[in-house]
Coordinates of C-alpha atoms in Angstrom, one line a residue:
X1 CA 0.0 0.0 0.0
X2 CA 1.0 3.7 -0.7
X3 CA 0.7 4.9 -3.8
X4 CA -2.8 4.2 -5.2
X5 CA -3.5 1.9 -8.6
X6 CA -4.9 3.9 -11.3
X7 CA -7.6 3.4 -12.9
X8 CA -9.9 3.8 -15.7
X9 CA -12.6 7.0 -14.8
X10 CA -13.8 10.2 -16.6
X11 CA -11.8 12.9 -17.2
X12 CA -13.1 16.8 -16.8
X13 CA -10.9 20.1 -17.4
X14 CA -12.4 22.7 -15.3
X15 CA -12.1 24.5 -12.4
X16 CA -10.7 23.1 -9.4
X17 CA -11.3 23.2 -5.8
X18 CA -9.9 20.6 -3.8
X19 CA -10.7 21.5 -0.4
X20 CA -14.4 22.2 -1.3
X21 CA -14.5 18.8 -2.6
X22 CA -12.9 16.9 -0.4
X23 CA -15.4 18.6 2.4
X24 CA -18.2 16.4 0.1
X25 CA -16.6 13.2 1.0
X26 CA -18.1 11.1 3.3
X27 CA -17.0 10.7 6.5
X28 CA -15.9 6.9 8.5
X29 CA -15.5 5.0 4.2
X30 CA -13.0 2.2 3.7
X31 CA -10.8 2.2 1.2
X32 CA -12.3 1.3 -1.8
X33 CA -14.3 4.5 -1.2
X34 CA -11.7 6.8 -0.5
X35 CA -9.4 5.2 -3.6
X36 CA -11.4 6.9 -6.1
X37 CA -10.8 10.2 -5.0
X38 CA -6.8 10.0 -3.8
X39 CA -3.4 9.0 -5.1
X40 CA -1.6 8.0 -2.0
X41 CA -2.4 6.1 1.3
X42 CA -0.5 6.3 4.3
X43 CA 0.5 2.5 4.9
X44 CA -0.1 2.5 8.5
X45 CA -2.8 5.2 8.8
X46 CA -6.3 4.9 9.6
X47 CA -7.6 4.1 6.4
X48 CA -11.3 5.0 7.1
X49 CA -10.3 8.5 7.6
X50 CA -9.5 11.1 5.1
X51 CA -6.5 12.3 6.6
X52 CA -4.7 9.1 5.9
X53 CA -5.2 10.1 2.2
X54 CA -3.2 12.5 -0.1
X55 CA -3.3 14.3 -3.2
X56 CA -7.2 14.1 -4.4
X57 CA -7.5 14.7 -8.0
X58 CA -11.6 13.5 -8.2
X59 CA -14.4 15.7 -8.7
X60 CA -17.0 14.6 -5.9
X61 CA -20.9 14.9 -6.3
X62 CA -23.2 16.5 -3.9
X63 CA -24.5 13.3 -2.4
X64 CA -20.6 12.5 -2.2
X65 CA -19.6 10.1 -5.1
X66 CA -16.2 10.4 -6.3
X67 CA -16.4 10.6 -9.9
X68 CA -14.5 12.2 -12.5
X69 CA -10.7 12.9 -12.5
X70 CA -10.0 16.4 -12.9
X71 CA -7.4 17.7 -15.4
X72 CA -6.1 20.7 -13.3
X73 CA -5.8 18.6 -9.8
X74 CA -3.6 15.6 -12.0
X75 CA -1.1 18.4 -13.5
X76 CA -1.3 19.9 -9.5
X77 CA -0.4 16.2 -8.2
X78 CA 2.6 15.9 -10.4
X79 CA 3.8 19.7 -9.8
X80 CA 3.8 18.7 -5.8
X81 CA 5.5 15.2 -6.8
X82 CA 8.4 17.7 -8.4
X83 CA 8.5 20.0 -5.6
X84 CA 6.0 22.7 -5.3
X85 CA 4.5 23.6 -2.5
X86 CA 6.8 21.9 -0.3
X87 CA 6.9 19.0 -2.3
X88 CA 5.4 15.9 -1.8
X89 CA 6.6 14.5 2.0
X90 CA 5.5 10.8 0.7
X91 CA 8.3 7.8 0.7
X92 CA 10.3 7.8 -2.7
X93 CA 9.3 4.6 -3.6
X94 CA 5.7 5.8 -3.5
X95 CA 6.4 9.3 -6.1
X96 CA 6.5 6.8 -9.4
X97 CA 3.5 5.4 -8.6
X98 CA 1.7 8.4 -7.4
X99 CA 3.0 10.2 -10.6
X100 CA 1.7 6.8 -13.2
X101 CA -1.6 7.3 -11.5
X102 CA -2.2 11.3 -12.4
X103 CA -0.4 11.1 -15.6
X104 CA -3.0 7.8 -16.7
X105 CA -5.6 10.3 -16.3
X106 CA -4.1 13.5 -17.9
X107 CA -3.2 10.5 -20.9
X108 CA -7.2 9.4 -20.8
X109 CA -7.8 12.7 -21.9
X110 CA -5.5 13.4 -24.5
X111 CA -3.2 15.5 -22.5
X112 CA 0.8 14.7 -22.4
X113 CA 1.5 14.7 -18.6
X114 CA 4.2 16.7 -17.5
X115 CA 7.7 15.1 -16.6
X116 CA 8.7 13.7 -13.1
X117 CA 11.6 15.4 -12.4
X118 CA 11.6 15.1 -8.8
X119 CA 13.8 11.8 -8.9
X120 CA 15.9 12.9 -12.0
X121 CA 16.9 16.1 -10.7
X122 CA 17.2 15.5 -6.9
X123 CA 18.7 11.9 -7.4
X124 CA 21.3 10.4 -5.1
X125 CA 25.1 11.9 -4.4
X126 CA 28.1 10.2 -2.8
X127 CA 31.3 12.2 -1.2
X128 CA 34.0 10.2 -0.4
X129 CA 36.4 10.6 2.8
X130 CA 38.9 8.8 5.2
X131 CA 37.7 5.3 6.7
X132 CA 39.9 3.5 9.2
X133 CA 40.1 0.2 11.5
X134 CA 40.0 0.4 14.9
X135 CA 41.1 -1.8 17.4
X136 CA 41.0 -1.9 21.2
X137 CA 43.0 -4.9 23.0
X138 CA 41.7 -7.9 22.1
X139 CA 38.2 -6.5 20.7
X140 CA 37.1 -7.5 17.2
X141 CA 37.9 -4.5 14.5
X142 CA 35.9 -2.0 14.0
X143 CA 35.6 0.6 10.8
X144 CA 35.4 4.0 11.8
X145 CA 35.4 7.6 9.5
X146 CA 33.3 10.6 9.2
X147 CA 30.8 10.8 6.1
X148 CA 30.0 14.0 6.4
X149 CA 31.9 17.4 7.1
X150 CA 30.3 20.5 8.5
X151 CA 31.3 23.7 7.1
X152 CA 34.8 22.8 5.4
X153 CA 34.8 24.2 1.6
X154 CA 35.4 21.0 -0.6
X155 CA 38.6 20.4 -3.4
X156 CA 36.4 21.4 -7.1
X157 CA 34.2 19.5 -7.9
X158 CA 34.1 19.4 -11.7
X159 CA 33.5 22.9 -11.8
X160 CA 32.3 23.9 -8.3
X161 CA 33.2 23.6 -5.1
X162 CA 30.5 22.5 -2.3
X163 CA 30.4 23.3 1.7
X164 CA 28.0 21.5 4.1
X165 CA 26.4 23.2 6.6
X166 CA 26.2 22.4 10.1
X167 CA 22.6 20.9 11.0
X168 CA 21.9 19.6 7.8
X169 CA 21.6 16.0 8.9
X170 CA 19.0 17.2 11.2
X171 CA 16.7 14.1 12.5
X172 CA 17.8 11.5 9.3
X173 CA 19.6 9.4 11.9
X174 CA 16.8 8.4 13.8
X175 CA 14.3 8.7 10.6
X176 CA 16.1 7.0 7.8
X177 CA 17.1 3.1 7.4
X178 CA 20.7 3.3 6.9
X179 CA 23.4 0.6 5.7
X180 CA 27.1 0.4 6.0
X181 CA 28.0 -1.6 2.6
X182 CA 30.9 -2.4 0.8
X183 CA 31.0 -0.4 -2.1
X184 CA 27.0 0.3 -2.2
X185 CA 26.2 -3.3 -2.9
X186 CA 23.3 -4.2 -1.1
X187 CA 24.4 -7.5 -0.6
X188 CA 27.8 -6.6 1.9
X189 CA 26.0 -5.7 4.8
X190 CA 28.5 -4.3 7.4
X191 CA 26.1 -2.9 9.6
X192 CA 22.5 -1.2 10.3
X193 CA 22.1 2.1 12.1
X194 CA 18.3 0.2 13.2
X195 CA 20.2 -2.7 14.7
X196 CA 22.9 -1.0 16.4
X197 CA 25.6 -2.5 14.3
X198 CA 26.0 1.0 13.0
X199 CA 26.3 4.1 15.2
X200 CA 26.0 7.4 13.4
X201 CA 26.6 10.3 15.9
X202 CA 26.3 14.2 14.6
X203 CA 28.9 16.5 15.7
X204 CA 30.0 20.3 15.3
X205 CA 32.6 19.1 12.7
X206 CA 29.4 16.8 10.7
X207 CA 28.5 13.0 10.7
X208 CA 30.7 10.2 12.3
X209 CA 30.2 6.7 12.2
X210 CA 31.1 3.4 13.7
X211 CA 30.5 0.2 12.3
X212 CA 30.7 -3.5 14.2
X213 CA 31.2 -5.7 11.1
X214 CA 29.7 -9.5 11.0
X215 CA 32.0 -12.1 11.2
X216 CA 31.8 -13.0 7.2
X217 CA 34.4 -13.9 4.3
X218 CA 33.3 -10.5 2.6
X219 CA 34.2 -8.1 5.8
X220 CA 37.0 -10.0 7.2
X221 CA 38.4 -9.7 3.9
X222 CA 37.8 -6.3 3.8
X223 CA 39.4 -5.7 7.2
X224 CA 42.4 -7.7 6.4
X225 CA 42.2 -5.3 2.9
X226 CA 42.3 -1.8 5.2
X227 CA 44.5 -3.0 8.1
X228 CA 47.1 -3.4 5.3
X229 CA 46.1 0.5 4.3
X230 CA 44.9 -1.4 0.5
X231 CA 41.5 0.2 1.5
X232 CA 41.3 3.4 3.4
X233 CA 38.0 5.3 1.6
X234 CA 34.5 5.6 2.5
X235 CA 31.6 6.9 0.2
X236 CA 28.9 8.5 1.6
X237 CA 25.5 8.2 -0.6
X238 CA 22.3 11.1 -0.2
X239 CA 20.1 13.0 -1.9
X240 CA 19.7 17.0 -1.3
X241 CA 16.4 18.8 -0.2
X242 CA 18.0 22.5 0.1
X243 CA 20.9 24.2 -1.5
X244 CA 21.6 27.3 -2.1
X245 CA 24.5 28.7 -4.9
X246 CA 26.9 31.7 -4.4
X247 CA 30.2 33.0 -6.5
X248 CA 33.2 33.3 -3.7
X249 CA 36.2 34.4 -5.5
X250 CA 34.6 34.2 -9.0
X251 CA 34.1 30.3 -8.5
X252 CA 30.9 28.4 -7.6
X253 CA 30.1 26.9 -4.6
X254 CA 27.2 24.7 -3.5
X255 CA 25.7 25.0 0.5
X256 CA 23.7 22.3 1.4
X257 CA 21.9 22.8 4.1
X258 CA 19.3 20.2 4.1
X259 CA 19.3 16.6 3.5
X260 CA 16.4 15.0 1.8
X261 CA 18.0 11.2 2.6
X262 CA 21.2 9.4 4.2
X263 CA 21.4 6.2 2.0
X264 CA 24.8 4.5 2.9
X265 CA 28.1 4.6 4.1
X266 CA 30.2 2.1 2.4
X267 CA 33.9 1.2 2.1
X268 CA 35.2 1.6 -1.1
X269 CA 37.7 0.2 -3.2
X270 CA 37.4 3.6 -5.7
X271 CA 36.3 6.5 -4.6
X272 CA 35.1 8.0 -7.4
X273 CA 31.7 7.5 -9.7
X274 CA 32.6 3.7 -11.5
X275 CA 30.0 2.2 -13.2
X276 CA 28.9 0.0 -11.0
X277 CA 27.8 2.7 -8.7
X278 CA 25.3 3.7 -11.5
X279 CA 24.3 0.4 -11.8
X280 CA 23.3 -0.1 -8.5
X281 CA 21.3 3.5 -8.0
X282 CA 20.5 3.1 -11.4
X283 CA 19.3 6.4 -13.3
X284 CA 18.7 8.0 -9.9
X285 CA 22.9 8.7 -10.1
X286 CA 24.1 12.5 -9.8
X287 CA 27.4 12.5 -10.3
X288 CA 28.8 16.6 -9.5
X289 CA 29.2 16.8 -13.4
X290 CA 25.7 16.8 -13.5
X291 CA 25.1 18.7 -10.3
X292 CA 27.3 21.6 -12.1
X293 CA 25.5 21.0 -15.3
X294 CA 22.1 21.9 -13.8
X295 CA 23.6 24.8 -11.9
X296 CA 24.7 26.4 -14.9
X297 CA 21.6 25.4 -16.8
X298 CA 19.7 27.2 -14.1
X299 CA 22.0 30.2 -13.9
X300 CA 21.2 30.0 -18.3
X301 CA 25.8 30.3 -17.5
X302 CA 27.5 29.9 -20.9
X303 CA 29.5 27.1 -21.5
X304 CA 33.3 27.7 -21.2
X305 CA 35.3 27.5 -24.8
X306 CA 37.3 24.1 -24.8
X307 CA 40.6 24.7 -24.6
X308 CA 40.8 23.0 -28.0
X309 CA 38.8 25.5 -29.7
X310 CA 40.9 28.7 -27.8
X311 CA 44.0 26.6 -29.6
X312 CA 42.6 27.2 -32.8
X313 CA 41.7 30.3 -32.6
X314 CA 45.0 31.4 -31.6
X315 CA 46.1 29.5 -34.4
X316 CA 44.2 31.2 -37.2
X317 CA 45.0 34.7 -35.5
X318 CA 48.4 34.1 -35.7
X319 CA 47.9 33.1 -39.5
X320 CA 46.3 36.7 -39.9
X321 CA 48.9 38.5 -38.5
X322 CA 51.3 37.0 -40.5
X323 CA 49.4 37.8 -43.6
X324 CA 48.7 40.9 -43.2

């Protein structure tokens, strides 16, 4: 449950109101009732009540019968699902569906529904930093680092450079399900912050961590592997509710003062952006090429001459000179 099915109704383009009628609903329905009217259900909320629902889209008779889909409410949906009006405050494997449902109306009537771009262009980051093993006495290793650093300007990024601001973790800890892999696979569990077999504590200085690994071939081999100083980098995977963009000595820099997810904090035998990475997030990737391509497509910022064309222009200039 969570994002509603969709499903074959009507479809009016007219004037909507979607307090007014939502106020026509019934009161004390199940969910079959309250379906035709929504496009998301909170899992564990009270489904006989409308404030377990979000994002009507129906037109509701007087007597309170959900009928028609409305054109304006669907195209409203999507434009919350993208980040108006707050944005959508649903879990992101529910936005797909929630979008598939408002789009098969707006498609029922003809109308190209507009893009999701909520996923594309807020999809998931990793930084990299220091990771290390610890050991007390005779205790079993453990993998320590800090994922995140507050308010420490970062080497360029591709074009940028990016500081995180103190606070911006803010309750993710306790509200997000977070792993410790080995290099993001899903299947190298090193720890859970939800099982205690990964303790993520937020400082002045940003995000530290401490992982107990299980006693498998994949971690022991990955201890052995950063004892021996083979392995010593840690990726830090998340996706971005607020930033803001400023020029500090004629250069770009990012602040990111809001977190939207924590994903992961893996080990990692490259640091960078491999394909393997984008195979495993799949399309939702945002490597800070693209992060600085959509800056500058925002800014509408020229793009910089290759330094092969400034070479040929000097070229040919040279060739002028030299005729006349």
């Amino acid at each position: 449950m969570g994002a509603i099915a969709k499903h074959k109704t009507s479809v009016v383009d007219e004037k909507w109101d979607g307090p007014a009628n939502e106020k026509k609903l019934k009161t004390d329905q199940d969910y079959s009732y309250y379906a035709k009217m929504y496009g998301w259900v909170d899992p564990e909320g009270d489904k006989s009540t409308k404030s377990a629902y979000k994002f009507p889209h129906h037109m509701v008779s007087d007597n309170g019968t959900p009928g028609a889909a409305n054109v304006k409410a669907c195209i409203s949906v999507i434009g919350v699902l993208n980040g108006a009006r707050g944005g959508a405050k649903i879990p992101d494997k529910d936005v797909k569906g929630v979008y598939n449902h408002a789009a098969s109306h707006l498609k029922d009537a003809d109308i190209d529904p507009p893009e999701l771009k909520s996923l594309d262009n807020n999809g998931v980051e990793i930084r990299t930093h220091k990771a290390e093993v610890r050991k007390e006495g005779e205790e079993k290793p453990q993998i320590k680092g800090r994922a995140i650093v507050y308010e420490s300007m970062s080497p360029d990024l591709c074009g940028f450079k990016e500081i995180i601001h103190k606070g911006a973790v803010g309750d993710l800890i306790e509200k997000n399900d977070i792993f410790a892999l080995k290099n993001h696979d899903e299947n190298l569990i090193l720890g859970r912050n939800i099982s205690g077999t990964l303790k993520l504590v937020e400082t002045d200085e940003g995000l530290d961590f401490v992982v107990d690994p299980p006693d498998t071939t994949y971690a022991n081999d990955l201890l052995v592997s950063m004892e021996r100083k083979d392995i010593d980098k840690c990726s830090f995977a998340f996706r971005v509710a607020d930033e803001t963009w400023e020029k500090i000595d004629g250069e770009p820099v990012r602040h990111i003062t809001r977190f939207a997810k924590l994903y992961d904090v893996s080990v990692v035998t490259y640091p960078a952006f491999p394909q393997t990475i984008a195979e495993l997030f799949g399309k939702q990737i945002r490597t800070p090429q693209q992060v600085y391509k959509e800056y500058r497509s925002r800014m509408q910022v020229k793009p910089e001459p290759k330094k092969e064309y400034n070479k040929i222009a000097k070229m040919k200039l040279r060739i002028l000179e030299k005729i006349k």
